[in-house]
XYZ file of C-alpha atoms in Angstrom:
329
model
C 106.097 123.275 108.469
C 102.825 124.834 109.737
C 99.545 123.592 109.155
C 96.133 125.127 109.105
C 92.652 124.258 107.751
C 91.213 126.598 104.384
C 87.856 127.244 103.991
C 86.570 126.546 100.299
C 83.594 128.106 99.037
C 81.238 125.639 100.276
C 82.860 125.619 103.926
C 84.707 122.532 103.821
C 88.057 122.758 105.847
C 90.858 122.083 103.439
C 94.280 120.765 105.181
C 96.535 122.527 104.205
C 100.844 122.452 104.770
C 102.768 125.581 104.606
C 106.779 125.056 104.041
C 107.444 128.439 104.310
C 110.397 129.069 106.488
C 112.368 130.403 103.188
C 115.212 133.123 104.177
C 115.324 134.491 100.598
C 111.992 132.374 99.103
C 111.456 133.227 94.858
C 109.117 131.575 94.490
C 105.600 128.769 95.878
C 105.373 126.125 94.441
C 101.606 124.736 94.807
C 102.025 120.965 95.745
C 99.510 118.335 93.992
C 99.187 115.335 95.260
C 97.915 112.081 93.828
C 94.856 109.548 94.437
C 95.077 107.385 97.560
C 97.482 109.277 98.690
C 98.876 112.609 100.618
C 100.350 116.385 100.474
C 103.272 114.625 103.368
C 104.454 112.205 100.961
C 106.926 114.315 99.516
C 108.413 115.629 102.237
C 111.383 115.075 100.114
C 111.096 116.782 96.887
C 109.459 119.920 99.628
C 113.190 119.957 101.739
C 114.221 120.052 98.361
C 112.554 123.521 97.001
C 113.010 124.689 100.293
C 116.488 124.604 99.958
C 116.322 126.135 96.309
C 114.367 128.666 98.198
C 110.819 127.956 97.041
C 108.171 127.826 99.105
C 106.319 125.018 99.236
C 101.993 125.340 99.975
C 99.801 121.719 99.637
C 96.505 120.671 100.511
C 94.822 117.211 101.383
C 92.086 116.914 98.499
C 88.248 115.945 99.784
C 88.306 112.026 100.585
C 92.317 111.925 101.015
C 94.316 112.537 104.549
C 94.075 114.678 107.061
C 90.739 116.744 105.265
C 88.602 113.458 104.876
C 86.754 112.615 108.432
C 87.233 109.304 109.417
C 84.106 109.286 111.528
C 81.727 110.137 107.855
C 83.449 107.371 105.980
C 84.937 109.949 103.740
C 88.197 109.159 102.763
C 88.002 108.011 99.140
C 84.686 110.492 98.540
C 84.642 113.739 97.143
C 81.187 114.737 97.075
C 77.480 113.086 96.289
C 77.498 114.788 93.464
C 80.153 117.323 91.311
C 82.732 115.859 92.715
C 85.715 116.408 90.428
C 85.059 120.574 89.839
C 84.627 120.248 93.448
C 87.858 118.971 94.385
C 89.230 121.758 91.347
C 87.268 124.384 92.735
C 89.404 123.783 96.283
C 92.585 123.936 94.112
C 91.469 127.762 93.141
C 90.585 128.292 96.807
C 94.478 127.680 97.945
C 95.135 129.278 95.026
C 93.879 132.799 95.791
C 94.764 132.061 99.605
C 98.482 131.661 98.214
C 98.164 135.156 95.970
C 96.892 137.171 98.988
C 99.482 135.883 101.278
C 102.862 135.886 98.564
C 101.561 138.860 96.632
C 105.270 139.089 95.116
C 105.880 135.795 94.389
C 105.011 133.554 91.579
C 102.893 130.555 91.750
C 103.694 127.016 90.005
C 101.474 124.607 90.338
C 102.462 120.405 90.169
C 100.693 118.175 90.130
C 101.283 114.145 90.010
C 99.102 111.109 89.240
C 95.679 112.014 89.475
C 96.771 115.805 90.850
C 98.514 115.594 86.956
C 95.087 115.264 85.763
C 94.245 117.877 88.687
C 96.852 120.570 87.385
C 95.595 119.509 83.524
C 92.353 120.918 84.709
C 92.632 123.980 86.855
C 95.204 125.582 83.186
C 92.405 124.846 81.603
C 89.746 126.799 83.924
C 92.859 129.407 85.835
C 95.390 129.377 83.858
C 96.218 133.269 84.577
C 96.394 132.312 87.788
C 99.650 130.367 87.253
C 102.919 130.943 86.154
C 103.920 127.282 85.068
C 102.465 123.357 85.448
C 104.434 120.422 86.109
C 102.822 117.947 85.131
C 104.028 114.846 86.605
C 103.296 110.941 86.568
C 100.368 111.930 83.789
C 98.140 109.515 81.293
C 95.224 109.155 78.782
C 92.752 107.430 78.389
C 89.592 106.239 75.542
C 86.675 107.852 75.600
C 85.198 104.274 75.241
C 86.973 103.078 77.907
C 85.692 105.703 80.678
C 82.300 105.676 79.562
C 81.960 102.360 80.563
C 83.488 103.333 84.345
C 82.066 106.668 84.401
C 78.959 103.909 83.754
C 79.134 101.444 86.182
C 80.149 104.026 88.701
C 76.694 105.313 88.705
C 75.573 102.251 88.644
C 77.173 101.469 91.878
C 76.261 103.947 93.263
C 72.466 104.192 92.961
C 72.366 100.600 94.281
C 75.057 100.895 96.720
C 75.183 104.520 97.518
C 78.190 107.160 97.722
C 79.778 105.977 99.520
C 80.348 102.218 98.700
C 83.794 101.231 98.996
C 84.211 100.165 94.797
C 86.314 97.502 95.359
C 85.349 96.012 91.221
C 85.863 99.465 89.813
C 89.593 98.952 91.633
C 90.297 95.796 90.236
C 89.298 96.522 87.099
C 90.998 99.970 87.182
C 94.357 99.273 89.231
C 94.917 95.677 89.845
C 96.494 95.718 85.794
C 98.907 98.702 86.791
C 101.648 95.485 88.762
C 100.960 93.221 86.223
C 104.489 93.893 84.228
C 105.970 94.187 88.028
C 104.374 90.615 89.637
C 108.642 88.686 89.860
C 109.524 92.432 91.168
C 107.750 91.642 94.443
C 104.220 90.013 96.438
C 103.024 93.418 97.717
C 100.368 94.811 94.782
C 101.900 98.285 94.534
C 105.366 97.244 92.672
C 103.932 99.548 90.526
C 104.703 102.874 92.423
C 108.671 102.767 92.683
C 111.299 100.061 92.558
C 112.549 101.974 95.918
C 110.811 98.890 98.204
C 110.934 101.826 101.467
C 108.725 103.951 99.307
C 105.970 100.941 98.536
C 106.784 99.451 102.572
C 105.744 103.359 103.727
C 102.794 103.857 101.157
C 101.446 100.003 103.019
C 101.970 101.202 106.407
C 100.645 104.722 105.548
C 97.006 104.183 106.922
C 96.155 107.251 104.987
C 97.343 105.940 102.099
C 95.728 103.211 99.452
C 92.091 103.599 99.703
C 89.900 101.996 97.487
C 87.792 105.277 96.259
C 83.688 105.441 96.397
C 82.103 104.760 93.333
C 80.783 107.847 93.543
C 84.768 109.172 93.323
C 84.774 106.508 90.918
C 82.380 108.155 89.094
C 84.217 111.630 89.698
C 87.412 111.050 88.426
C 86.088 108.960 85.015
C 83.952 112.309 84.364
C 87.426 114.388 84.965
C 89.616 112.228 82.767
C 86.776 112.530 79.915
C 87.159 116.012 80.548
C 90.190 117.762 80.270
C 90.686 115.661 77.100
C 88.289 117.992 75.119
C 89.166 119.540 73.124
C 87.470 123.171 74.359
C 88.829 122.280 77.653
C 92.709 122.642 75.728
C 91.895 125.622 73.601
C 91.095 127.200 77.183
C 95.091 126.764 78.348
C 96.689 129.393 77.592
C 99.142 129.488 74.948
C 102.334 130.950 76.544
C 101.963 128.941 79.727
C 105.516 127.518 81.038
C 104.279 123.479 81.648
C 106.623 119.924 81.646
C 105.656 116.647 81.278
C 107.902 114.417 83.076
C 107.392 110.667 83.642
C 108.713 107.320 84.560
C 108.853 105.253 81.319
C 107.904 101.942 83.530
C 105.189 104.319 84.415
C 102.674 101.677 83.344
C 100.115 104.784 84.463
C 101.538 106.143 81.164
C 101.621 103.305 79.333
C 105.313 103.176 79.893
C 105.976 106.644 78.202
C 103.393 106.609 75.963
C 100.866 108.741 77.302
C 103.179 111.443 78.462
C 104.487 111.617 74.901
C 100.936 111.516 73.716
C 100.274 114.327 75.660
C 102.829 116.741 74.308
C 102.516 116.497 70.893
C 98.707 117.122 71.510
C 99.590 120.156 73.815
C 102.244 121.057 70.857
C 99.942 120.328 67.723
C 97.685 122.776 69.782
C 100.314 125.517 70.313
C 101.352 125.652 73.295
C 104.621 126.096 76.191
C 105.254 122.652 76.861
C 107.997 120.466 76.324
C 108.263 116.653 77.585
C 110.900 114.799 79.530
C 111.629 110.880 80.539
C 112.991 109.069 82.764
C 114.999 105.504 82.586
C 114.007 102.768 84.701
C 111.852 104.548 86.994
C 108.041 103.223 87.736
C 105.335 105.940 88.823
C 106.161 107.428 91.891
C 109.216 110.183 89.698
C 109.248 111.618 92.889
C 110.324 109.207 95.038
C 112.199 107.269 92.742
C 115.636 105.786 92.896
C 117.569 108.587 91.392
C 115.026 110.976 92.242
C 117.431 114.121 92.379
C 118.279 113.730 88.644
C 114.156 114.841 88.411
C 114.240 117.255 90.744
C 117.313 119.584 89.023
C 115.010 119.159 85.913
C 112.563 120.523 87.840
C 114.619 123.063 89.641
C 115.763 123.786 86.049
C 112.654 124.323 84.506
C 111.962 126.235 88.066
C 114.860 128.635 87.137
C 113.429 129.373 83.560
C 110.026 130.422 84.830
C 111.015 132.324 87.591
C 114.041 133.956 86.073
C 116.074 133.054 88.819
C 119.909 131.384 88.719
C 119.463 128.984 92.460
C 122.933 128.320 94.289
C 122.079 125.435 95.522
C 121.515 122.303 93.804
C 121.796 118.310 95.938
C 122.810 116.142 93.022
C 125.220 114.411 95.765
C 123.641 110.603 95.048
C 123.718 111.053 91.784
C 126.048 108.513 89.530
C 125.119 107.566 86.305
C 123.611 109.947 85.005
C 124.093 109.575 81.186
C 122.748 106.342 81.472
C 119.189 106.580 83.379
C 118.033 109.562 81.865
C 116.337 110.245 78.686
C 115.678 113.922 77.480
C 112.920 115.260 75.277
C 111.992 118.239 74.063
C-alpha cells in the first residue's frame, strides 16, 4: 500500500491510498467510504480485489480519516459553504488521477452508505468518466424530512458556528438506526454488522464514529435532496452498468425498501441497473459475516463490466449459500 497526498481543485490535500501491487491488473476500483469512517476500514475488501487483479484507490473525504486536520477540528467538517458539491469535485480529482496514471484500464467506482450517495451524485455529474458503478447500502428520504433537517442544520450553524458538533441532529438521524437491534447488544451501533469484531473495531477507532458538524449535516441533507431530483437522474448515462447491493437487515435502507425503490426509479428511467439484497446482513455488507458472497457477486459484476474472467475467487468461508442470499435482478 502507498499513501500519497493529492491536491484538489482548491489545493486541499486529500489523503489517498493506493493498492496497485497487482501483477496483471485488469481494472481500477475507485473506493468511496461512508460517513464517520475512513478508507482503511475496507482492507478485507481491498485484499480480495487485489487478489482478483484489480488495483484499488481511495481517499479519505474532507472531515474524515487522515484528510481531516485534527488541530483545526476538521473531523466531521467538510467546508463552511457548499461542502457537498466540494466533496463530489474531490472525487473527480481522484478520478482524473486514476485516468492519468492507469490510462489503459477501465474504472469502476464503488461507494458505501454516504459514499453511495456521493457515487449517485458523481455519476450524474461525471458518469462518462467511469465504466461502472456499485452502490452499496444506500437510502432514500422524503423531501419533507430533508428540508426539516436542512433547516435545523442551517439554524444551528448560524447560532453555534460551522464546526459545531451537532449532537441534536445526530440523535435524530443516527441513533434511531439501532432501534431494532437493542436486544443484540449495548454499543448503540449493532446496526452496522452482526460481526462483533467489526463493531468493536469501529468503536475503538479514533477516526471513526465522529458526530458531524452542523455544516456537514447541512451539506449532507442538501446532497440527499439533490441526488433525488429528476434532472440529476436524467443525467446518468443510460448505458452505464450500475449494481445496487444492500443487506435486507440494513436499517439505513429501511430493510431493503429503499434499494428496491431506487432500482425501480432507475429502471423506469431506462438505466442499466440491477439489484441484489442479502438475507440477514445489516448495513456494512462489505464487513459482514458471510461477506464472501457479496465479494463474489461484485467480482461477477466487475467481470461483466471489464470483459474479464478471473482465475481466483475467494469463497473459502462461504456456507449455505442458497439459504443466506436473496437475488433480485
